[in-house]
Short mmCIF file of C-alpha atoms in Angstrom, two decimals:
data_model
loop_
_atom_site.label_atom_id
_atom_site.label_comp_id
_atom_site.label_asym_id
_atom_site.label_seq_id
_atom_site.Cartn_x
_atom_site.Cartn_y
_atom_site.Cartn_z
CA UNK A 1 -4.21 -39.42 -9.42
CA UNK A 2 -1.17 -37.35 -10.20
CA UNK A 3 2.10 -38.60 -11.59
CA UNK A 4 4.89 -39.30 -9.12
CA UNK A 5 8.60 -38.98 -9.90
CA UNK A 6 10.29 -42.38 -9.89
CA UNK A 7 13.92 -42.34 -8.83
CA UNK A 8 16.62 -43.84 -10.98
CA UNK A 9 17.51 -47.48 -10.10
CA UNK A 10 20.93 -46.30 -9.00
CA UNK A 11 19.29 -44.21 -6.30
CA UNK A 12 20.69 -40.99 -7.76
CA UNK A 13 18.64 -38.34 -9.48
CA UNK A 14 19.68 -34.90 -10.60
CA UNK A 15 17.64 -32.30 -8.66
CA UNK A 16 15.40 -30.00 -10.67
CA UNK A 17 16.36 -26.32 -10.87
CA UNK A 18 14.62 -24.11 -8.30
CA UNK A 19 12.59 -22.32 -10.95
CA UNK A 20 11.30 -25.59 -12.42
CA UNK A 21 10.60 -27.16 -9.02
CA UNK A 22 8.33 -24.27 -8.00
CA UNK A 23 6.29 -24.38 -11.22
CA UNK A 24 2.81 -25.89 -11.20
CA UNK A 25 2.67 -28.93 -13.49
CA UNK A 26 -0.22 -30.24 -15.56
CA UNK A 27 -2.14 -33.03 -13.85
CA UNK A 28 -1.62 -36.41 -15.52
CA UNK A 29 -3.63 -39.55 -14.70
CA UNK A 30 -0.98 -42.23 -15.13
CA UNK A 31 -3.31 -45.20 -14.63
CA UNK A 32 -5.92 -44.00 -17.14
CA UNK A 33 -3.24 -42.98 -19.62
CA UNK A 34 -1.62 -46.42 -19.50
CA UNK A 35 -4.99 -48.09 -20.10
CA UNK A 36 -5.98 -45.79 -22.98
CA UNK A 37 -2.64 -46.19 -24.79
CA UNK A 38 -2.30 -49.94 -24.25
CA UNK A 39 -3.21 -50.65 -27.88
CA UNK A 40 -0.87 -48.02 -29.30
CA UNK A 41 2.83 -48.09 -29.88
CA UNK A 42 5.30 -45.73 -28.19
CA UNK A 43 5.07 -43.30 -31.10
CA UNK A 44 1.31 -42.90 -30.69
CA UNK A 45 1.55 -42.53 -26.91
CA UNK A 46 4.24 -39.88 -27.30
CA UNK A 47 2.12 -38.02 -29.85
CA UNK A 48 -0.78 -37.90 -27.38
CA UNK A 49 1.49 -36.53 -24.62
CA UNK A 50 2.81 -33.80 -26.93
CA UNK A 51 -0.70 -32.88 -28.08
CA UNK A 52 -1.97 -32.62 -24.49
CA UNK A 53 1.04 -30.53 -23.52
CA UNK A 54 0.40 -28.14 -26.42
CA UNK A 55 -3.24 -27.82 -25.33
CA UNK A 56 -2.20 -27.04 -21.73
CA UNK A 57 0.28 -24.35 -22.83
CA UNK A 58 -1.77 -22.62 -25.55
CA UNK A 59 -5.30 -23.38 -24.33
CA UNK A 60 -6.41 -25.26 -27.46
CA UNK A 61 -5.50 -27.64 -30.28
CA UNK A 62 -3.67 -26.58 -33.45
CA UNK A 63 -5.96 -25.33 -36.21
CA UNK A 64 -4.81 -27.60 -39.05
CA UNK A 65 -3.73 -31.21 -39.40
CA UNK A 66 -0.32 -30.07 -40.62
CA UNK A 67 0.22 -28.11 -37.41
CA UNK A 68 -0.99 -31.07 -35.33
CA UNK A 69 1.46 -33.39 -37.09
CA UNK A 70 4.26 -30.92 -36.43
CA UNK A 71 3.35 -30.74 -32.72
CA UNK A 72 3.22 -34.56 -32.48
CA UNK A 73 6.57 -34.90 -34.30
CA UNK A 74 4.95 -37.18 -36.91
CA UNK A 75 4.86 -37.22 -40.67
CA UNK A 76 1.58 -36.39 -42.39
CA UNK A 77 0.97 -40.07 -43.23
CA UNK A 78 1.59 -41.34 -39.69
CA UNK A 79 -0.54 -38.59 -38.22
CA UNK A 80 -3.43 -39.37 -40.60
CA UNK A 81 -3.29 -43.02 -39.45
CA UNK A 82 -3.81 -42.18 -35.75
CA UNK A 83 -5.72 -38.90 -36.14
CA UNK A 84 -9.12 -40.29 -35.18
CA UNK A 85 -7.66 -41.98 -32.10
CA UNK A 86 -5.89 -38.79 -30.94
CA UNK A 87 -8.98 -36.62 -31.40
CA UNK A 88 -11.15 -39.12 -29.51
CA UNK A 89 -9.70 -37.62 -26.31
CA UNK A 90 -11.33 -34.26 -27.18
CA UNK A 91 -14.95 -33.28 -27.87
CA UNK A 92 -16.39 -32.10 -31.18
CA UNK A 93 -15.17 -28.55 -30.52
CA UNK A 94 -11.65 -29.72 -29.68
CA UNK A 95 -11.98 -29.09 -25.93
CA UNK A 96 -10.99 -31.26 -22.95
CA UNK A 97 -12.68 -30.81 -19.56
CA UNK A 98 -9.74 -32.42 -17.77
CA UNK A 99 -7.15 -30.10 -19.31
CA UNK A 100 -9.38 -27.03 -18.91
CA UNK A 101 -9.67 -27.80 -15.19
CA UNK A 102 -5.87 -28.10 -14.96
CA UNK A 103 -5.45 -24.74 -16.72
CA UNK A 104 -7.92 -23.02 -14.34
CA UNK A 105 -6.17 -24.50 -11.31
CA UNK A 106 -2.75 -23.40 -12.59
CA UNK A 107 -4.01 -19.86 -13.21
CA UNK A 108 -5.59 -19.72 -9.74
CA UNK A 109 -2.36 -20.80 -8.03
CA UNK A 110 -0.33 -18.38 -10.15
CA UNK A 111 -2.67 -15.49 -9.24
CA UNK A 112 -2.48 -16.42 -5.54
CA UNK A 113 1.32 -16.47 -5.61
CA UNK A 114 1.45 -13.22 -7.57
CA UNK A 115 -0.83 -11.47 -5.04
CA UNK A 116 1.20 -12.86 -2.13
CA UNK A 117 4.39 -11.59 -3.75
CA UNK A 118 2.87 -8.15 -4.30
CA UNK A 119 1.76 -7.88 -0.66
CA UNK A 120 5.16 -9.05 0.53
CA UNK A 121 6.87 -6.48 -1.66
CA UNK A 122 4.68 -3.67 -0.33
CA UNK A 123 5.32 -4.76 3.28
CA UNK A 124 9.07 -4.79 2.69
CA UNK A 125 8.92 -1.37 1.05
CA UNK A 126 7.01 0.05 4.03
CA UNK A 127 9.48 -1.45 6.49
CA UNK A 128 12.39 -0.10 4.44
CA UNK A 129 10.79 3.37 4.28
CA UNK A 130 10.50 3.53 8.07
CA UNK A 131 14.16 2.70 8.59
CA UNK A 132 16.83 5.30 9.01
CA UNK A 133 19.11 5.66 5.97
CA UNK A 134 22.13 3.43 6.39
CA UNK A 135 25.68 4.64 5.95
CA UNK A 136 28.60 2.64 4.73
CA UNK A 137 31.79 2.56 6.87
CA UNK A 138 33.46 5.21 4.69
CA UNK A 139 30.58 7.66 5.19
CA UNK A 140 30.50 6.99 8.94
CA UNK A 141 34.26 7.58 9.23
CA UNK A 142 34.05 10.83 7.25
CA UNK A 143 31.15 12.06 9.38
CA UNK A 144 33.03 11.31 12.62
CA UNK A 145 36.10 13.18 11.33
CA UNK A 146 34.04 16.24 10.42
CA UNK A 147 32.34 16.18 13.81
CA UNK A 148 35.67 15.99 15.67
CA UNK A 149 37.05 18.91 13.63
CA UNK A 150 34.02 21.06 14.42
CA UNK A 151 34.35 20.29 18.13
CA UNK A 152 38.01 21.38 18.09
CA UNK A 153 37.22 24.66 16.32
CA UNK A 154 34.32 25.67 18.58
CA UNK A 155 34.88 26.59 22.26
CA UNK A 156 33.57 24.41 25.00
CA UNK A 157 30.60 26.70 25.74
CA UNK A 158 29.13 25.98 22.32
CA UNK A 159 28.70 22.36 23.31
CA UNK A 160 26.36 23.35 26.13
CA UNK A 161 23.99 25.05 23.69
CA UNK A 162 23.74 22.00 21.44
CA UNK A 163 20.42 20.10 21.74
CA UNK A 164 20.49 16.92 23.81
CA UNK A 165 20.34 13.55 22.05
CA UNK A 166 16.82 12.30 21.33
CA UNK A 167 15.30 10.41 24.22
CA UNK A 168 13.55 7.10 23.78
CA UNK A 169 10.04 8.40 24.68
CA UNK A 170 10.35 11.25 22.18
CA UNK A 171 11.56 8.84 19.50
CA UNK A 172 8.52 6.67 20.13
CA UNK A 173 6.27 9.73 19.91
CA UNK A 174 7.87 10.70 16.58
CA UNK A 175 7.18 7.23 15.19
CA UNK A 176 3.58 7.42 16.42
CA UNK A 177 3.08 10.79 14.71
CA UNK A 178 4.61 9.51 11.46
CA UNK A 179 2.40 6.41 11.52
CA UNK A 180 -0.69 8.49 12.31
CA UNK A 181 -0.10 10.96 9.48
CA UNK A 182 1.01 8.41 6.87
CA UNK A 183 -1.78 6.06 7.92
CA UNK A 184 -4.23 8.32 6.08
CA UNK A 185 -2.44 7.73 2.77
CA UNK A 186 -3.09 4.79 0.43
CA UNK A 187 -0.84 1.79 0.91
CA UNK A 188 1.02 2.39 -2.36
CA UNK A 189 1.69 6.04 -1.41
CA UNK A 190 3.05 5.05 2.03
CA UNK A 191 5.58 2.76 0.33
CA UNK A 192 7.17 5.67 -1.59
CA UNK A 193 10.90 5.87 -0.74
CA UNK A 194 10.55 9.65 -0.35
CA UNK A 195 9.04 9.08 3.12
CA UNK A 196 12.21 7.45 4.37
CA UNK A 197 13.54 9.36 7.38
CA UNK A 198 10.21 11.12 8.01
CA UNK A 199 10.12 9.86 11.62
CA UNK A 200 13.66 11.13 12.25
CA UNK A 201 12.71 14.57 10.90
CA UNK A 202 9.68 14.72 13.22
CA UNK A 203 11.95 13.73 16.12
CA UNK A 204 14.22 16.70 15.34
CA UNK A 205 11.41 19.26 15.26
CA UNK A 206 9.94 17.82 18.47
CA UNK A 207 13.34 18.33 20.12
CA UNK A 208 13.18 21.93 18.91
CA UNK A 209 9.98 22.54 20.88
CA UNK A 210 7.24 21.70 18.36
CA UNK A 211 3.97 20.31 19.72
CA UNK A 212 2.48 17.03 18.55
CA UNK A 213 -0.89 18.60 17.73
CA UNK A 214 0.75 21.27 15.56
CA UNK A 215 2.79 18.69 13.65
CA UNK A 216 -0.26 16.53 12.91
CA UNK A 217 -2.40 19.50 11.86
CA UNK A 218 0.28 21.11 9.70
CA UNK A 219 1.36 17.95 7.88
CA UNK A 220 -2.26 16.90 7.30
CA UNK A 221 -3.02 20.25 5.68
CA UNK A 222 -0.04 19.90 3.33
CA UNK A 223 -0.79 16.31 2.31
CA UNK A 224 -3.91 17.41 0.47
CA UNK A 225 -1.99 19.75 -1.83
CA UNK A 226 0.73 17.14 -2.36
CA UNK A 227 -1.80 14.55 -3.63
CA UNK A 228 -0.40 11.73 -1.44
CA UNK A 229 3.17 12.28 -2.70
CA UNK A 230 6.16 13.10 -0.47
CA UNK A 231 7.70 16.58 -0.83
CA UNK A 232 11.21 17.15 -2.13
CA UNK A 233 12.16 18.21 1.41
CA UNK A 234 10.39 17.69 4.74
CA UNK A 235 10.99 21.36 5.46
CA UNK A 236 7.98 21.91 3.20
CA UNK A 237 5.81 21.18 6.28
CA UNK A 238 7.51 23.75 8.55
CA UNK A 239 5.38 26.75 7.54
CA UNK A 240 2.12 24.82 7.97
CA UNK A 241 3.22 23.56 11.40
CA UNK A 242 4.04 27.12 12.45
CA UNK A 243 0.61 28.33 11.28
CA UNK A 244 -1.05 25.56 13.28
CA UNK A 245 0.97 26.59 16.36
CA UNK A 246 -0.08 30.22 15.98
CA UNK A 247 -3.72 29.23 15.61
CA UNK A 248 -3.54 27.02 18.71
CA UNK A 249 -1.82 29.58 20.94
CA UNK A 250 -3.89 32.56 19.77
CA UNK A 251 -6.19 33.87 22.51
CA UNK A 252 -9.90 33.15 22.13
CA UNK A 253 -12.32 36.00 21.41
CA UNK A 254 -14.20 37.22 24.47
CA UNK A 255 -17.66 37.01 22.89
CA UNK A 256 -19.37 34.47 20.67
CA UNK A 257 -16.80 31.70 20.44
CA UNK A 258 -19.31 28.84 20.19
CA UNK A 259 -19.88 27.69 16.63
CA UNK A 260 -23.48 27.45 15.43
CA UNK A 261 -22.95 23.83 14.34
CA UNK A 262 -24.97 21.79 16.85
CA UNK A 263 -26.53 19.86 13.96
CA UNK A 264 -25.94 21.59 10.63
CA UNK A 265 -28.45 21.30 7.87
CA UNK A 266 -27.33 18.35 5.67
CA UNK A 267 -27.94 20.52 2.62
CA UNK A 268 -25.23 22.92 3.83
CA UNK A 269 -22.75 20.14 4.52
CA UNK A 270 -22.85 18.72 1.02
CA UNK A 271 -21.91 15.17 -0.04
CA UNK A 272 -18.83 15.03 2.23
CA UNK A 273 -20.92 15.76 5.31
CA UNK A 274 -23.52 13.16 4.40
CA UNK A 275 -20.83 10.50 3.95
CA UNK A 276 -19.27 11.39 7.32
CA UNK A 277 -22.64 11.44 9.12
CA UNK A 278 -23.63 8.01 7.76
CA UNK A 279 -20.26 6.60 8.68
CA UNK A 280 -20.06 7.74 12.33
CA UNK A 281 -23.77 8.03 13.18
CA UNK A 282 -26.05 10.94 14.04
CA UNK A 283 -25.14 11.08 17.75
CA UNK A 284 -21.37 11.23 17.25
CA UNK A 285 -21.82 13.62 14.34
CA UNK A 286 -23.90 16.01 16.46
CA UNK A 287 -21.41 15.75 19.34
CA UNK A 288 -18.46 16.63 17.11
CA UNK A 289 -20.07 19.71 15.62
CA UNK A 290 -21.64 20.74 18.93
CA UNK A 291 -18.31 20.73 20.83
CA UNK A 292 -16.38 22.70 18.21
CA UNK A 293 -15.28 26.29 18.90
CA UNK A 294 -14.70 28.95 16.27
CA UNK A 295 -11.58 30.64 17.60
CA UNK A 296 -10.95 33.19 14.85
CA UNK A 297 -11.71 34.27 11.29
CA UNK A 298 -8.96 36.12 9.47
CA UNK A 299 -9.44 36.90 5.83
CA UNK A 300 -10.50 33.70 4.08
CA UNK A 301 -9.31 31.37 6.90
CA UNK A 302 -11.46 30.14 9.79
CA UNK A 303 -9.75 28.46 12.77
CA UNK A 304 -11.82 25.88 14.67
CA UNK A 305 -10.75 24.21 17.94
CA UNK A 306 -11.88 20.67 18.80
CA UNK A 307 -11.19 18.31 21.70
CA UNK A 308 -8.33 15.84 22.12
CA UNK A 309 -10.61 12.90 21.33
CA UNK A 310 -10.45 13.91 17.69
CA UNK A 311 -6.77 12.87 17.52
CA UNK A 312 -7.66 9.25 18.12
CA UNK A 313 -10.45 9.28 15.54
CA UNK A 314 -8.03 9.97 12.67
CA UNK A 315 -10.76 11.58 10.58
CA UNK A 316 -9.73 15.23 10.91
CA UNK A 317 -9.51 15.53 7.12
CA UNK A 318 -13.02 14.15 6.69
CA UNK A 319 -14.26 16.51 9.41
CA UNK A 320 -12.76 19.62 7.80
CA UNK A 321 -14.43 19.15 4.42
CA UNK A 322 -18.08 19.38 5.60
CA UNK A 323 -17.07 22.05 8.13
CA UNK A 324 -15.64 24.20 5.32
CA UNK A 325 -18.79 23.72 3.25
CA UNK A 326 -21.01 24.73 6.18
CA UNK A 327 -18.97 27.86 7.02
CA UNK A 328 -18.52 28.93 3.39
CA UNK A 329 -22.29 28.59 2.88
CA UNK A 330 -22.81 31.11 5.71
CA UNK A 331 -19.88 33.31 4.63
CA UNK A 332 -18.71 32.86 1.00
CA UNK A 333 -15.46 34.69 1.82
CA UNK A 334 -14.26 31.66 3.86
CA UNK A 335 -12.29 29.31 1.61
CA UNK A 336 -10.02 27.59 4.15
CA UNK A 337 -10.54 25.93 7.55
CA UNK A 338 -7.80 25.08 10.04
CA UNK A 339 -8.83 22.55 12.71
CA UNK A 340 -6.74 22.73 15.88
CA UNK A 341 -6.92 19.77 18.25
CA UNK A 342 -6.55 20.48 21.96
CA UNK A 343 -8.19 20.46 25.36
CA UNK A 344 -11.06 22.85 24.68
CA UNK A 345 -13.75 21.73 27.12
#
């Protein structure tokens, strides 16, 4: 049984501090302790409590009798008188199964709480990273004043050329794109504060006419060189998105657009291809490579078009690695592959 706190006869008891109340205490069998110390005086019972507490905190008994006497708050003579009785509660090696079990339980609960706190902290960091940056009232007032001044200086026709406010569907699409792209990163990388406002930036470029497929392809290409870290500015992705748009809108060659990848030789795909094939299965693997189209080869870059179903799979990056190995094996000059997702039936 565990010890219960007995209230003061007056009915009043000072509450424990929050930090102490949440701490896991050592188990103490009150009934057995009262029976085992019935022949001892209060000094001996107190010495046993102090010795057990020292064992629970440090994981073992003191090394010398002098240290034991100091822990028990006894003189050397008094400790020598009750030494054999105190050590009868421990085995020959100075261990106690009861206290060892309490220590293991306390460490287990502490580890569980620590892991729960870590997960909660990561979740809060992710939620905070997805929020728009807040502004204090002074910043909001200054921004409104600057906006009103710019409206007074510019003629009325300039207002017609300004882009319309973001619509709700486009805002949802921007969040979906941000979640899709960042979903490929490790959890710790997604929690980086540098990704804060990424969804709002995607919303702005979508309002400027960018296509969802181009944004996903361009950002995915850049994430590999960034090593899962956010750039100093989201404008870093603009050039890659433009290259993806050019590759998507470029006209297909009139002859020989089908890629010879119906079922590539596993030796040409390398380890990345073998991992992907085992993960998705032979049938899906053959379908993916069989429905791909080689749209162009310029310099060291090969552009490959795949169907819209690849967007939902979220394994474009894993698909590009074996594809690059297969193409570079046939043509060593190819060192880069751009996969464009679209309706290419």
